[in-house]
């Protein structure tokens, strides 16, 4: 069942989004060669709680951490670890914030120090594809319009879109209907209605789109060892267009 949110509920989710955005902005300042993703985990857990909120991922279906920290060929659900990040690494930090029952979800990719042209281009294309998808999140459009906009752009850039992991509705729980693939055909899928709140979170690879799972059952990585980036926003469908609840500012 797809739940429609009231204006009050969306405003509460925006408060969760504000805390999440603040966490990302502080994490961006911390990322440099020599830091560990475990350092980012400890910081995010403490920062979120200091702002009267809860890291919602921690304990979700047995997941033990406040953030996912996916490095280089890891697509998503990477475990924070104590191995130091190196110059040129690519890391995606994904987290969900629960503020008094209202949720917000956002992932962002970061380059560590100076990165290669390949990494910089992957990040640029992935980020742009997110906003092309968001442009299609209009009342009356369909889910397929979002996926088609993302897939057609990414593939025009000779990159690939992950199929196995997709966006979703959010609130009152972390993963709600509808499913929001980042590929597909225009005019297909559920119709977007005012009050829906969804995530759009394209994962884009420099090589093929297929994923494989680590033995821990959580971490997904590219089959061919290619690099992967992800950007994600939570947004509400409104009569005036998509309202991004995890917007980071004019340089987002």
Rosetta silent file (secondary structure, phi, psi, omega in degrees, C-alpha in Angstrom):
SEQUENCE: XXXXXXXXXXXXXXXXXXXXXXXXXXXXXXXXXXXXXXXXXXXXXXXXXXXXXXXXXXXXXXXXXXXXXXXXXXXXXXXXXXXXXXXXXXXXXXXXXXXXXXXXXXXXXXXXXXXXXXXXXXXXXXXXXXXXXXXXXXXXXXXXXXXXXXXXXXXXXXXXXXXXXXXXXXXXXXXXXXXXXXXXXXXXXXXXXXXXXXXXXXXXXXXXXXXXXXXXXXXXXXXXXXXXXXXXXXXXXXXXXXXXXXXXXXXX
SCORE:     score description
SCORE:     0.000 S_00000001
   1 L     0.000  134.690  177.535    0.000    0.000    0.000 S_00000001
   2 L   -92.853  121.930  179.704    1.239    3.477   -0.908 S_00000001
   3 L   -93.523  139.110  175.560    0.693    5.968    1.916 S_00000001
   4 L  -102.130  134.156 -175.896    0.053    9.635    1.207 S_00000001
   5 L   -96.745  146.363  173.870    1.477   12.130    3.684 S_00000001
   6 L   -78.892  168.603  176.405   -0.185   15.268    4.988 S_00000001
   7 H   -59.784  -38.024  179.147    1.547   18.643    4.911 S_00000001
   8 H   -64.015  -43.413  179.888    2.273   18.249    8.616 S_00000001
   9 H   -64.886  -39.997  177.718    3.881   14.853    8.097 S_00000001
  10 H   -64.118  -40.851  178.142    6.032   16.158    5.251 S_00000001
  11 H   -62.260  -38.082  177.324    7.143   19.075    7.424 S_00000001
  12 H   -67.213  -38.664  176.669    8.171   16.636   10.149 S_00000001
  13 H   -65.558  -32.196  176.860   10.131   14.577    7.626 S_00000001
  14 H   -65.024  -34.613  176.782   11.843   17.790    6.535 S_00000001
  15 H   -63.995  -41.544  174.763   13.083   18.252   10.124 S_00000001
  16 H   -62.611  -40.007  178.386   14.646   14.788    9.941 S_00000001
  17 H   -62.399  -38.445  179.470   16.082   15.788    6.577 S_00000001
  18 H   -62.375  -40.226  178.330   17.662   18.915    8.058 S_00000001
  19 H   -67.215  -41.223  179.032   19.509   16.808   10.640 S_00000001
  20 H   -62.603  -45.229  178.560   20.621   14.384    7.952 S_00000001
  21 H   -59.614  -44.371  179.434   21.893   17.238    5.762 S_00000001
  22 H   -61.037  -37.581  178.179   23.828   18.716    8.664 S_00000001
  23 H   -64.832  -45.612  178.337   25.434   15.320    9.262 S_00000001
  24 H   -60.756  -41.225 -178.438   26.487   15.020    5.632 S_00000001
  25 H   -64.118  -36.862  177.458   27.964   18.509    5.630 S_00000001
  26 H   -72.499  -38.232  177.873   30.094   17.703    8.661 S_00000001
  27 H   -62.300  -40.424  178.943   31.158   14.362    7.204 S_00000001
  28 H   -56.470  -37.557  179.665   32.293   16.123    4.026 S_00000001
  29 H   -68.588  -28.447 -174.773   34.687   18.211    6.147 S_00000001
  30 H   -83.214  -25.304 -171.246   36.126   15.084    7.772 S_00000001
  31 L   -73.785  119.638  178.472   36.861   13.046    4.651 S_00000001
  32 L  -163.161  162.224  178.218   40.555   13.101    3.756 S_00000001
  33 L   -56.344  136.187  178.339   43.342   10.543    3.288 S_00000001
  34 L   101.022  -21.743  175.952   44.107    8.714    6.531 S_00000001
  35 L   -78.941  159.057  177.601   40.655    8.908    8.084 S_00000001
  36 E  -112.104  156.931  175.510   38.656    5.692    8.416 S_00000001
  37 H   -68.814  -20.161  173.422   35.017    5.018    7.659 S_00000001
  38 H   -67.399  -37.398  174.707   34.782    3.868   11.277 S_00000001
  39 H   -58.570  -41.062  179.602   35.667    7.444   12.303 S_00000001
  40 H   -67.476  -37.550  177.296   32.734    8.616   10.161 S_00000001
  41 H   -60.530  -49.384 -178.777   30.466    6.016   11.775 S_00000001
  42 H   -62.585  -43.968 -179.955   31.301    7.173   15.304 S_00000001
  43 H   -61.804  -49.421 -175.786   30.873   10.818   14.348 S_00000001
  44 H   -62.076  -43.793  179.948   27.520   10.316   12.587 S_00000001
  45 H   -58.066  -48.341 -178.284   26.056    8.213   15.402 S_00000001
  46 H   -68.445  -41.478 -176.749   26.978   10.827   18.021 S_00000001
  47 H   -64.751  -45.455 -179.747   25.998   13.830   15.879 S_00000001
  48 H   -62.052  -45.047 -179.012   22.551   12.479   15.021 S_00000001
  49 H   -66.567  -35.082  176.817   21.795   11.607   18.636 S_00000001
  50 H   -63.678  -21.191  179.729   22.979   15.034   19.833 S_00000001
  51 L  -101.292   29.033  172.140   20.309   16.509   17.577 S_00000001
  52 L    61.502   37.720  179.706   17.482   14.606   19.282 S_00000001
  53 L  -137.588  175.829 -176.375   17.263   11.978   16.556 S_00000001
  54 E  -126.601  137.735  170.578   18.107    8.313   15.977 S_00000001
  55 E   -74.481  102.171 -167.850   20.232    6.650   13.269 S_00000001
  56 L   -66.340  -25.959 -178.279   17.412    4.497   11.916 S_00000001
  57 L   -68.770  -27.750 -174.754   19.612    2.012   10.042 S_00000001
  58 L   -67.352  115.131 -177.486   21.234    0.799   13.257 S_00000001
  59 L    94.051   -5.326 -178.879   19.492   -2.455   14.161 S_00000001
  60 H   -71.818  114.215  179.880   17.435   -2.579   10.957 S_00000001
  61 H    51.898   31.918  177.255   17.125   -6.275   10.036 S_00000001
  62 H    92.695   -3.045  177.658   20.317   -6.908   11.982 S_00000001
  63 L   -68.102  136.366 -166.780   22.421   -4.143   10.433 S_00000001
  64 L  -102.189    1.748 -168.178   24.794   -2.910   13.147 S_00000001
  65 L  -125.731  157.893  178.425   25.824    0.574   12.035 S_00000001
  66 L   -75.084  -29.302 -179.369   24.509    4.143   11.845 S_00000001
  67 L  -127.089  160.670  161.530   25.835    4.604    8.304 S_00000001
  68 E  -101.746  136.475 -178.326   26.633    2.563    5.243 S_00000001
  69 E  -130.903   98.831 -172.862   30.113    3.378    3.927 S_00000001
  70 E  -105.173  125.753 -169.959   30.731    1.909    0.471 S_00000001
  71 E  -116.350  129.238  172.887   34.215    2.297   -0.997 S_00000001
  72 L    58.302  -99.178 -176.311   35.345    2.124   -4.646 S_00000001
  73 L   -86.578   -0.002  176.950   33.785   -1.052   -6.153 S_00000001
  74 E   -79.621  127.819 -177.109   31.217   -1.392   -3.361 S_00000001
  75 E   -81.637  -47.042 -177.498   27.782   -0.401   -4.617 S_00000001
  76 E  -163.730  165.523  175.310   25.901   -0.129   -1.321 S_00000001
  77 L    63.707   27.285  175.916   25.596   -1.318    2.291 S_00000001
  78 L   -65.143  137.474  178.076   29.325   -1.172    2.915 S_00000001
  79 L   -78.000  135.514  168.572   30.287   -1.735    6.560 S_00000001
  80 L   -58.540  142.602 -176.698   32.220    1.042    8.341 S_00000001
  81 L  -146.792  170.509 -173.944   35.735   -0.230    9.045 S_00000001
  82 L   -96.958   10.274  175.107   39.038    0.800   10.592 S_00000001
  83 L   -79.118  133.624 -176.723   41.074    0.664    7.381 S_00000001
  84 E   -69.796  141.980  173.604   42.376    4.108    6.387 S_00000001
  85 L   -75.516  143.950 -178.926   41.051    5.802    3.274 S_00000001
  86 L  -106.243  155.850  172.801   43.633    6.504    0.594 S_00000001
  87 L   -51.776  129.280  177.107   44.152    9.453   -1.723 S_00000001
  88 L    93.145   -8.443  177.732   41.885    8.976   -4.740 S_00000001
  89 L   -65.739  158.106  174.362   39.367    6.653   -3.077 S_00000001
  90 E  -118.315  125.183 -179.960   35.655    7.036   -3.700 S_00000001
  91 E  -129.511  135.517  174.149   33.315    6.618   -0.713 S_00000001
  92 E  -110.272  126.676  178.139   29.529    6.759   -0.524 S_00000001
  93 E  -110.084  122.145 -177.067   27.940    7.491    2.853 S_00000001
  94 E  -123.350  136.140  179.179   24.276    6.533    3.200 S_00000001
  95 E  -154.897  157.950  176.604   22.127    7.050    6.292 S_00000001
  96 E  -124.402  130.857  179.939   18.557    7.317    7.538 S_00000001
  97 E  -109.449  134.050  175.697   17.554    9.709   10.314 S_00000001
  98 E  -112.419  112.054  177.075   14.524    9.206   12.554 S_00000001
  99 E  -113.013  101.125  179.661   13.368   12.410   14.262 S_00000001
 100 L    54.609   38.999  177.083   10.427   11.668   16.557 S_00000001
 101 L    94.522  -12.641  177.764    9.123    9.054   14.132 S_00000001
 102 E   -94.744  135.736 -172.431    9.646   11.049   10.940 S_00000001
 103 E  -111.765  151.764  169.681   12.251    9.627    8.538 S_00000001
 104 E  -145.735  146.380 -171.913   14.664   10.985    5.939 S_00000001
 105 E  -136.581  129.250  178.214   17.152    9.036    3.803 S_00000001
 106 E  -155.929  137.099  173.971   20.096   10.363    1.791 S_00000001
 107 E  -118.976  148.878  179.167   23.345    9.032    0.331 S_00000001
 108 E  -144.099  139.846  177.303   26.225   11.102   -1.015 S_00000001
 109 E   -98.045  142.894 -177.698   29.469   10.168   -2.750 S_00000001
 110 E  -133.043  138.820  170.294   32.756   11.822   -1.821 S_00000001
 111 E   -87.772  143.609  179.749   36.206   11.797   -3.345 S_00000001
 112 L   -97.278  110.731 -177.516   39.102   11.342   -0.932 S_00000001
 113 L    64.180 -142.249  177.345   41.709   14.011   -1.603 S_00000001
 114 L   -81.849  127.155 -178.427   42.580   14.373   -5.288 S_00000001
 115 L  -111.839  163.655  179.719   40.680   11.873   -7.402 S_00000001
 116 L   -70.541  164.507  176.448   41.155   10.634  -10.953 S_00000001
 117 H   -61.454  -35.087  179.294   39.276   12.033  -13.916 S_00000001
 118 H   -63.147  -45.177  179.190   37.341    8.744  -14.037 S_00000001
 119 H   -65.233  -45.746 -178.793   36.139    9.122  -10.440 S_00000001
 120 H   -60.494  -41.559 -179.353   35.265   12.805  -10.894 S_00000001
 121 H   -68.893  -41.224  177.303   33.252   12.066  -14.032 S_00000001
 122 H   -58.631  -45.823  179.319   31.429    9.148  -12.399 S_00000001
 123 H   -62.478  -43.505 -178.140   30.408   11.363   -9.497 S_00000001
 124 H   -63.117  -46.218 -178.207   29.289   14.174  -11.814 S_00000001
 125 H   -66.350  -43.134 -178.802   27.171   11.924  -14.033 S_00000001
 126 H   -62.249  -44.757 -179.686   25.590   10.090  -11.080 S_00000001
 127 H   -63.503  -43.818  178.967   24.699   13.331   -9.334 S_00000001
 128 H   -63.216  -38.684 -179.134   23.213   14.824  -12.493 S_00000001
 129 H   -62.818  -34.418  176.091   21.193   11.664  -13.105 S_00000001
 130 H   -57.763  -47.807 -176.230   19.628   12.053   -9.652 S_00000001
 131 H   -72.622  -30.431  173.461   18.334   15.514  -10.517 S_00000001
 132 H   -64.869  -36.945  174.977   17.109   14.414  -13.944 S_00000001
 133 H   -66.553  -43.652 -179.823   15.080   11.767  -12.141 S_00000001
 134 H   -61.291  -36.067  178.787   13.773   14.284   -9.623 S_00000001
 135 H   -58.066  -27.567 -178.982   12.590   16.551  -12.462 S_00000001
 136 L   -86.844   -3.932 -176.356   10.205   13.768  -13.488 S_00000001
 137 L   -83.191   66.051 -176.402    8.718   13.430   -9.983 S_00000001
 138 L  -114.595  146.022  174.838    5.599   15.400  -10.880 S_00000001
 139 L   -52.793  128.716  178.772    1.961   14.759  -10.019 S_00000001
 140 L    97.582  -23.834  173.345    0.477   12.700  -12.864 S_00000001
 141 L   -73.242  174.117  179.462    3.762   11.270  -14.107 S_00000001
 142 E  -118.245  160.705 -179.428    4.619    7.622  -13.581 S_00000001
 143 H   -54.427  -38.474 -179.565    7.472    5.853  -11.794 S_00000001
 144 H   -60.794  -27.506  178.304    8.830    4.730  -15.161 S_00000001
 145 H   -64.683  -36.262  178.102    9.367    8.355  -16.182 S_00000001
 146 H   -66.042  -52.109 -177.606   11.885    8.723  -13.340 S_00000001
 147 H   -62.466  -39.730 -179.588   13.790    5.566  -14.200 S_00000001
 148 H   -63.973  -42.643 -179.904   13.827    6.295  -17.913 S_00000001
 149 H   -60.850  -41.805 -179.792   15.267    9.783  -17.415 S_00000001
 150 H   -68.979  -51.427 -175.379   18.078    8.382  -15.269 S_00000001
 151 H   -61.959  -45.187 -175.696   18.869    5.345  -17.409 S_00000001
 152 H   -64.516  -38.483  178.591   18.845    7.148  -20.751 S_00000001
 153 H   -69.531  -48.965 -177.173   21.225    9.849  -19.511 S_00000001
 154 H   -59.443  -45.331 -178.054   23.617    7.486  -17.715 S_00000001
 155 H   -70.150  -26.759  174.646   23.860    5.114  -20.659 S_00000001
 156 H   -67.079  -19.413  178.797   24.419    8.035  -23.034 S_00000001
 157 L   -97.508   11.429  178.357   27.538    8.699  -20.955 S_00000001
 158 L    62.023   33.547  172.348   28.731    5.085  -21.427 S_00000001
 159 L  -118.469  175.432 -175.998   28.118    4.217  -17.771 S_00000001
 160 E  -129.232  151.960 -179.394   25.622    1.730  -16.318 S_00000001
 161 E  -103.484  127.395  177.820   22.755    1.843  -13.817 S_00000001
 162 L   -62.630  137.413 -179.435   22.533   -0.800  -11.094 S_00000001
 163 L   -99.571  -31.850 -169.385   19.319   -2.847  -11.339 S_00000001
 164 L   -72.825  -20.143 -177.634   19.359   -4.882   -8.118 S_00000001
 165 L  -126.593  134.201 -168.914   18.969   -1.917   -5.724 S_00000001
 166 L  -138.666  172.588  173.669   16.356    0.774   -6.184 S_00000001
 167 E   -79.320 -179.809 -170.143   14.591    3.700   -4.558 S_00000001
 168 E  -165.267  164.657  166.520   11.423    3.361   -2.524 S_00000001
 169 E   -70.048  159.961 -179.714    8.659    5.047   -0.636 S_00000001
 170 L  -144.469  142.133 -178.625    9.544    6.112    2.889 S_00000001
 171 L    86.521  124.950    8.732    7.506    6.723    6.054 S_00000001
 172 L   -81.162  -11.989  175.024    6.223    5.456    8.374 S_00000001
 173 L  -113.798  174.371 -170.915    8.931    2.792    7.917 S_00000001
 174 L   -65.195  -40.980 -177.081   12.231    2.904    6.047 S_00000001
 175 L  -121.059  109.947 -179.033   11.147    0.949    2.974 S_00000001
 176 E  -122.706  168.342  169.093    7.602    1.488    1.729 S_00000001
 177 E   -71.429  150.452    3.483    5.788    1.169   -1.574 S_00000001
 178 E   -89.365  161.264  168.160    6.236    2.206   -4.324 S_00000001
 179 E   -73.331  143.006 -176.213    9.462    0.724   -5.630 S_00000001
 180 E  -126.971   84.847  177.494   11.428    3.321   -7.622 S_00000001
 181 L   -67.630  155.721  178.471   13.792    1.711  -10.156 S_00000001
 182 L  -101.838   27.627  177.793   16.457    3.864  -11.812 S_00000001
 183 L  -152.281  165.546  176.396   15.756    2.297  -15.189 S_00000001
 184 L   137.730 -168.892 -174.203   12.620    1.549  -17.167 S_00000001
 185 L  -112.364  138.876  178.476   10.135    2.833  -19.693 S_00000001
 186 L   -63.763  147.374  177.799    8.305    6.177  -19.688 S_00000001
 187 L    78.848    6.511 -179.267    4.595    6.059  -18.997 S_00000001
 188 L  -113.351  157.828  176.173    4.857    2.794  -17.065 S_00000001
 189 L    90.909  176.902 -179.180    4.432    1.987  -13.365 S_00000001
 190 L   -57.360  145.657  177.177    2.372    3.578  -10.568 S_00000001
 191 E   -80.499  140.340 -179.786    1.170    7.125  -11.117 S_00000001
 192 L   -79.813  132.474 -177.442    2.694    9.780   -8.858 S_00000001
 193 L  -124.224  152.106  176.528    0.212   11.468   -6.537 S_00000001
 194 L   -57.944  132.428  179.661    0.376   14.471   -4.261 S_00000001
 195 L   100.526  -13.147  174.079    1.512   13.409   -0.791 S_00000001
 196 L   -69.760  141.453  172.960    3.736   10.526   -1.862 S_00000001
 197 E  -123.863  124.945 -174.401    7.234   10.640   -0.343 S_00000001
 198 E  -134.472  164.628  167.080    9.923    8.637   -2.133 S_00000001
 199 E  -107.898  143.158  168.395   13.655    8.252   -2.431 S_00000001
 200 E  -119.944  125.565 -167.917   15.491    8.487   -5.733 S_00000001
 201 L  -149.810   60.831 -176.012   18.985    7.039   -5.361 S_00000001
 202 L   -57.273  134.306  171.180   20.744    6.032   -8.588 S_00000001
 203 E  -109.446  122.668 -171.312   23.792    3.781   -8.220 S_00000001
 204 E  -124.327  136.887 -177.313   26.004    4.113  -11.285 S_00000001
 205 E  -114.767  151.331  174.367   29.002    2.005  -12.320 S_00000001
 206 L   -77.948  -21.589  177.942   31.920    2.673  -14.642 S_00000001
 207 L  -109.750 -136.064 -179.861   31.664   -0.920  -15.894 S_00000001
 208 L   -74.640  165.066 -173.200   28.754   -3.333  -16.084 S_00000001
 209 L   -87.293  -11.376 -171.886   25.605   -2.928  -14.011 S_00000001
 210 L   -74.517  146.307 -178.285   25.552   -6.337  -12.315 S_00000001
 211 E  -115.390  157.636  171.116   26.167   -6.696   -8.576 S_00000001
 212 E  -134.198  154.790 -176.620   27.398   -9.510   -6.363 S_00000001
 213 E  -101.419  139.458  170.900   27.027   -9.958   -2.624 S_00000001
 214 L   -69.239  165.698 -177.944   29.820  -10.421   -0.115 S_00000001
 215 L   -62.482  -21.477 -179.726   29.646  -13.431    2.191 S_00000001
 216 L   -73.398   -8.019  177.420   28.260  -11.214    4.994 S_00000001
 217 L    79.422    1.706 -178.647   25.004  -10.929    3.050 S_00000001
 218 L  -114.845  -53.083 -169.788   24.989   -7.134    3.177 S_00000001
 219 L   -75.868  124.602  176.150   27.734   -5.563    1.090 S_00000001
 220 E  -105.884  137.750  178.400   27.038   -5.383   -2.657 S_00000001
 221 E  -138.926  165.813 -179.360   29.839   -4.694   -5.115 S_00000001
 222 E   -67.887  140.900  179.342   30.340   -4.615   -8.880 S_00000001
 223 L   -63.680  -37.973 -173.678   30.897   -8.002  -10.480 S_00000001
 224 L   -94.374    5.914  178.893   33.701   -6.673  -12.689 S_00000001
 225 L    77.987    9.147  179.150   35.488   -4.625  -10.001 S_00000001
 226 L   -74.641  167.249 -177.896   34.529   -1.310  -11.593 S_00000001
 227 L   -78.048  153.063  179.242   33.836    1.813   -9.550 S_00000001
 228 E  -138.256  138.563  176.542   30.370    2.703   -8.235 S_00000001
 229 E  -128.214  159.170  179.250   28.855    5.969   -6.999 S_00000001
 230 E  -149.314  138.092  169.971   25.456    6.848   -5.512 S_00000001
 231 L  -131.143  140.001 -174.655   23.501    9.998   -4.746 S_00000001
 232 L  -143.898  136.270  169.847   20.133    9.938   -3.009 S_00000001
 233 E  -125.067  152.440  164.953   17.474   12.399   -1.913 S_00000001
 234 E   -96.533  133.380 -177.824   14.174   11.997   -0.101 S_00000001
 235 E  -143.247  150.893  176.773   11.462   14.058   -1.790 S_00000001
 236 E  -102.752  141.080  174.168    7.768   14.738   -1.509 S_00000001
 237 E   -86.833  116.979  179.945    5.431   14.850   -4.514 S_00000001
 238 E  -124.830  164.843  179.641    3.494   18.128   -4.309 S_00000001
 239 L   -64.733  -19.024  179.382    1.144   19.998   -6.623 S_00000001
 240 L   -97.525    8.334 -179.937    3.943   22.537   -7.112 S_00000001
 241 E   111.104  178.853 -178.078    6.524   19.915   -8.107 S_00000001
 242 E   -67.401  134.604  176.779    9.026   17.768   -6.228 S_00000001
 243 E  -111.755  110.875 -176.687   10.066   19.080   -2.804 S_00000001
 244 E   -78.402  119.798 -176.660   13.511   17.780   -1.819 S_00000001
 245 L   -90.097   -7.189  179.797   13.522   17.097    1.937 S_00000001
 246 L  -122.954   29.428 -178.420   17.272   16.430    2.081 S_00000001
 247 L   -65.680  134.209 -174.846   18.432   19.386   -0.018 S_00000001
 248 L   -96.800   -1.391  179.294   21.935   20.488    0.930 S_00000001
 249 L   121.196 -174.668 -171.587   21.830   24.073   -0.355 S_00000001
 250 L   -65.138  -20.297  178.728   22.610   25.969   -3.529 S_00000001
 251 L   -98.825   10.607  178.741   25.724   23.862   -4.200 S_00000001
 252 L   -59.525    0.000    0.000   23.875   20.573   -3.728 S_00000001
